[in-house]
Amino acid sequence: MVAKTRRQLAKLALLLLALLLLAAILLCVFLIPRHHRRPLPPASQPGNASNPDDSIVAFDFSPYLIMYKSGRVHRLDGTARCSAGVDEATGPDRAHGTDVPAPGASGTKSKDSGRHPVLVFYHGGAFVIGSAFTPLYHAYLNGVVAVSMEYRLAPEHRLPTAYDDSWQALNWVARNAASGPEPWLRDRGNLSRLFVAGDSAGANIAHNMAMETEGGGRLDGGAAITGLLVLDPYFWGKKLVAGETTDPARRRQYEATWSFICGGRYGIDDPRVDPLSMPASQWRKLACSRVAVTSSGLDDFRPRGLAYAVALNDSGCHGEIEQYETSGERHVYFLDRPKAPNFIKELAFVTGFLTRE
């Protein structure tokens, strides 16, 4: 009986000891400061820790770029590059220096000379992104004697830098197609069939280059522009055009981005961005006999592009004005959908415009 009592006391002592140990653990949990449970500090902003301005956004031009107060520019798109090479369908490319790549010749030949039309092309990208070496443009231009222009971008180089670079490059083409020394352009290109083209901001540049030539007399060697092709042109303005958005915030956004591109040098009603603001007499300066304007149904720039074509036609200064519209498509859709049915139809229109005698 005594032995049984001792065993029960021993079990009771062990149970009491376990309860005391558990109490001690719980006491530690609730009384010791829980530093590890404090919220984590917010993530630091990108940039240079020694320069606070390097993390403060000065201008948000998404989806193209963000510029910080320090002046640092972070491009969100349009930075991919491709080098000159060989395309299975069209053959080799030839790059002039580091900034004027020219895809190899292919396609329809001019009947009178056995050579090809020369296409001077300006890439888009809101004047702030993109390059003549961007893969999308490289693929789009293969198939003609094309000189795709490299111009300096804003905001590091505000307008009119892009216009100045584009003008110098156009004269480079005029000189070399006439007498060399670049044999690929001199021997394959027919300077009597010189076309200037571009998409979006590049279409804006192409228009301004045609205005600058004033009938062809100012181009080196007296070359003249045969045709102007503007694809979904980047035109805007203060005065509302029928069909344009009436949303004040959206219109302010376009005005602010244009001011950013040119550093406030030109207003939103300047003829460089709003050709419709020109007096009727100025349309005579557009140096070409044929113009083609394309537009996309879902593009904010569509209404002003259509009005541009109407103004050209009403000026009576130009022989042939053509329009082509693709409904249900967004701005410059054709760059990243090269196999879509709408792209194939629009490309046929563009090819016909360039190769038709």
mmCIF file of N, CA and C in Angstrom, residues 45-90:
data_model
loop_
_atom_site.group_PDB
_atom_site.id
_atom_site.type_symbol
_atom_site.label_atom_id
_atom_site.label_comp_id
_atom_site.label_asym_id
_atom_site.label_seq_id
_atom_site.Cartn_x
_atom_site.Cartn_y
_atom_site.Cartn_z
ATOM 1 N N GLN A 45 13.393 52.946 -52.876
ATOM 2 C CA GLN A 45 13.147 53.302 -54.264
ATOM 3 C C GLN A 45 14.384 53.012 -55.108
ATOM 4 N N PRO A 46 14.173 52.668 -56.413
ATOM 5 C CA PRO A 46 15.330 52.447 -57.272
ATOM 6 C C PRO A 46 16.086 53.745 -57.476
ATOM 7 N N GLY A 47 17.348 53.603 -57.727
ATOM 8 C CA GLY A 47 18.152 54.785 -58.002
ATOM 9 C C GLY A 47 19.390 54.827 -57.132
ATOM 10 N N ASN A 48 20.004 55.987 -57.130
ATOM 11 C CA ASN A 48 21.254 56.187 -56.430
ATOM 12 C C ASN A 48 20.953 56.691 -55.015
ATOM 13 N N ALA A 49 21.329 55.906 -54.009
ATOM 14 C CA ALA A 49 21.030 56.263 -52.630
ATOM 15 C C ALA A 49 21.690 57.576 -52.225
ATOM 16 N N SER A 50 22.801 57.929 -52.869
ATOM 17 C CA SER A 50 23.502 59.167 -52.534
ATOM 18 C C SER A 50 22.851 60.381 -53.174
ATOM 19 N N ASN A 51 21.889 60.156 -54.066
ATOM 20 C CA ASN A 51 21.198 61.261 -54.734
ATOM 21 C C ASN A 51 19.697 61.044 -54.616
ATOM 22 N N PRO A 52 19.044 61.667 -53.647
ATOM 23 C CA PRO A 52 17.601 61.448 -53.453
ATOM 24 C C PRO A 52 16.772 61.772 -54.693
ATOM 25 N N ASP A 53 17.229 62.733 -55.504
ATOM 26 C CA ASP A 53 16.478 63.108 -56.703
ATOM 27 C C ASP A 53 16.424 61.988 -57.733
ATOM 28 N N ASP A 54 17.285 60.991 -57.557
ATOM 29 C CA ASP A 54 17.340 59.892 -58.527
ATOM 30 C C ASP A 54 16.190 58.915 -58.350
ATOM 31 N N SER A 55 15.373 59.107 -57.311
ATOM 32 C CA SER A 55 14.218 58.235 -57.106
ATOM 33 C C SER A 55 12.897 58.990 -57.160
ATOM 34 N N ILE A 56 12.953 60.284 -57.457
ATOM 35 C CA ILE A 56 11.744 61.105 -57.544
ATOM 36 C C ILE A 56 11.364 61.255 -59.014
ATOM 37 N N VAL A 57 10.150 60.831 -59.345
ATOM 38 C CA VAL A 57 9.701 60.881 -60.738
ATOM 39 C C VAL A 57 9.404 62.323 -61.136
ATOM 40 N N ALA A 58 10.062 62.779 -62.198
ATOM 41 C CA ALA A 58 9.815 64.120 -62.732
ATOM 42 C C ALA A 58 8.758 64.089 -63.822
ATOM 43 N N PHE A 59 8.759 63.013 -64.649
ATOM 44 C CA PHE A 59 7.763 62.886 -65.709
ATOM 45 C C PHE A 59 7.558 61.415 -66.015
ATOM 46 N N ASP A 60 6.301 60.988 -65.928
ATOM 47 C CA ASP A 60 5.941 59.598 -66.201
ATOM 48 C C ASP A 60 5.332 59.523 -67.598
ATOM 49 N N PHE A 61 6.105 58.976 -68.526
ATOM 50 C CA PHE A 61 5.657 58.846 -69.918
ATOM 51 C C PHE A 61 5.456 57.362 -70.220
ATOM 52 N N SER A 62 4.784 56.673 -69.319
ATOM 53 C CA SER A 62 4.496 55.255 -69.524
ATOM 54 C C SER A 62 3.510 55.112 -70.686
ATOM 55 N N PRO A 63 3.655 54.062 -71.485
ATOM 56 C CA PRO A 63 4.520 52.889 -71.322
ATOM 57 C C PRO A 63 5.872 53.018 -72.017
ATOM 58 N N TYR A 64 6.309 54.258 -72.267
ATOM 59 C CA TYR A 64 7.560 54.452 -73.006
ATOM 60 C C TYR A 64 8.761 54.627 -72.077
ATOM 61 N N LEU A 65 8.661 55.591 -71.162
ATOM 62 C CA LEU A 65 9.796 55.834 -70.271
ATOM 63 C C LEU A 65 9.341 56.573 -69.027
ATOM 64 N N ILE A 66 10.234 56.599 -68.044
ATOM 65 C CA ILE A 66 10.059 57.414 -66.844
ATOM 66 C C ILE A 66 11.326 58.240 -66.670
ATOM 67 N N MET A 67 11.159 59.535 -66.459
ATOM 68 C CA MET A 67 12.296 60.409 -66.215
ATOM 69 C C MET A 67 12.269 60.867 -64.761
ATOM 70 N N TYR A 68 13.429 60.791 -64.092
ATOM 71 C CA TYR A 68 13.527 61.154 -62.687
ATOM 72 C C TYR A 68 14.079 62.571 -62.536
ATOM 73 N N LYS A 69 13.882 63.139 -61.357
ATOM 74 C CA LYS A 69 14.265 64.520 -61.104
ATOM 75 C C LYS A 69 15.761 64.741 -61.321
ATOM 76 N N SER A 70 16.541 63.703 -61.099
ATOM 77 C CA SER A 70 17.989 63.807 -61.295
ATOM 78 C C SER A 70 18.369 63.917 -62.762
ATOM 79 N N GLY A 71 17.417 63.600 -63.656
ATOM 80 C CA GLY A 71 17.712 63.568 -65.087
ATOM 81 C C GLY A 71 17.867 62.170 -65.636
ATOM 82 N N ARG A 72 17.887 61.176 -64.734
ATOM 83 C CA ARG A 72 18.004 59.791 -65.186
ATOM 84 C C ARG A 72 16.749 59.381 -65.943
ATOM 85 N N VAL A 73 16.943 58.685 -67.068
ATOM 86 C CA VAL A 73 15.845 58.232 -67.907
ATOM 87 C C VAL A 73 15.826 56.710 -67.919
ATOM 88 N N HIS A 74 14.668 56.145 -67.581
ATOM 89 C CA HIS A 74 14.502 54.691 -67.603
ATOM 90 C C HIS A 74 13.509 54.338 -68.701
ATOM 91 N N ARG A 75 13.996 53.759 -69.798
ATOM 92 C CA ARG A 75 13.127 53.387 -70.916
ATOM 93 C C ARG A 75 12.486 52.035 -70.634
ATOM 94 N N LEU A 76 11.163 51.993 -70.820
ATOM 95 C CA LEU A 76 10.397 50.797 -70.519
ATOM 96 C C LEU A 76 10.196 49.908 -71.727
ATOM 97 N N ASP A 77 10.500 50.403 -72.907
ATOM 98 C CA ASP A 77 10.263 49.650 -74.139
ATOM 99 C C ASP A 77 11.179 50.206 -75.222
ATOM 100 N N GLY A 78 11.257 49.453 -76.328
ATOM 101 C CA GLY A 78 11.976 49.942 -77.496
ATOM 102 C C GLY A 78 13.480 49.941 -77.399
ATOM 103 N N THR A 79 14.034 49.136 -76.501
ATOM 104 C CA THR A 79 15.488 49.128 -76.325
ATOM 105 C C THR A 79 16.171 47.948 -77.019
ATOM 106 N N ALA A 80 15.396 46.981 -77.503
ATOM 107 C CA ALA A 80 16.001 45.825 -78.190
ATOM 108 C C ALA A 80 16.659 46.274 -79.484
ATOM 109 N N ARG A 81 17.756 45.620 -79.847
ATOM 110 C CA ARG A 81 18.498 45.965 -81.049
ATOM 111 C C ARG A 81 18.848 44.699 -81.816
ATOM 112 N N CYS A 82 18.923 44.832 -83.133
ATOM 113 C CA CYS A 82 19.423 43.729 -83.953
ATOM 114 C C CYS A 82 20.527 44.282 -84.837
ATOM 115 N N SER A 83 21.446 43.421 -85.220
ATOM 116 C CA SER A 83 22.560 43.837 -86.066
ATOM 117 C C SER A 83 22.269 43.467 -87.514
ATOM 118 N N ALA A 84 23.024 44.045 -88.418
ATOM 119 C CA ALA A 84 22.879 43.696 -89.829
ATOM 120 C C ALA A 84 23.190 42.220 -90.024
ATOM 121 N N GLY A 85 22.465 41.578 -90.925
ATOM 122 C CA GLY A 85 22.674 40.151 -91.147
ATOM 123 C C GLY A 85 22.042 39.713 -92.444
ATOM 124 N N VAL A 86 21.712 38.447 -92.526
ATOM 125 C CA VAL A 86 21.135 37.879 -93.738
ATOM 126 C C VAL A 86 19.737 37.378 -93.438
ATOM 127 N N ASP A 87 18.776 37.842 -94.204
ATOM 128 C CA ASP A 87 17.402 37.384 -94.101
ATOM 129 C C ASP A 87 17.163 36.363 -95.209
ATOM 130 N N GLU A 88 16.561 35.231 -94.868
ATOM 131 C CA GLU A 88 16.375 34.163 -95.850
ATOM 132 C C GLU A 88 15.563 34.626 -97.056
ATOM 133 N N ALA A 89 14.617 35.530 -96.836
ATOM 134 C CA ALA A 89 13.733 35.943 -97.922
ATOM 135 C C ALA A 89 14.321 37.046 -98.782
ATOM 136 N N THR A 90 15.102 37.957 -98.163
ATOM 137 C CA THR A 90 15.514 39.148 -98.893
ATOM 138 C C THR A 90 17.015 39.327 -99.034
#
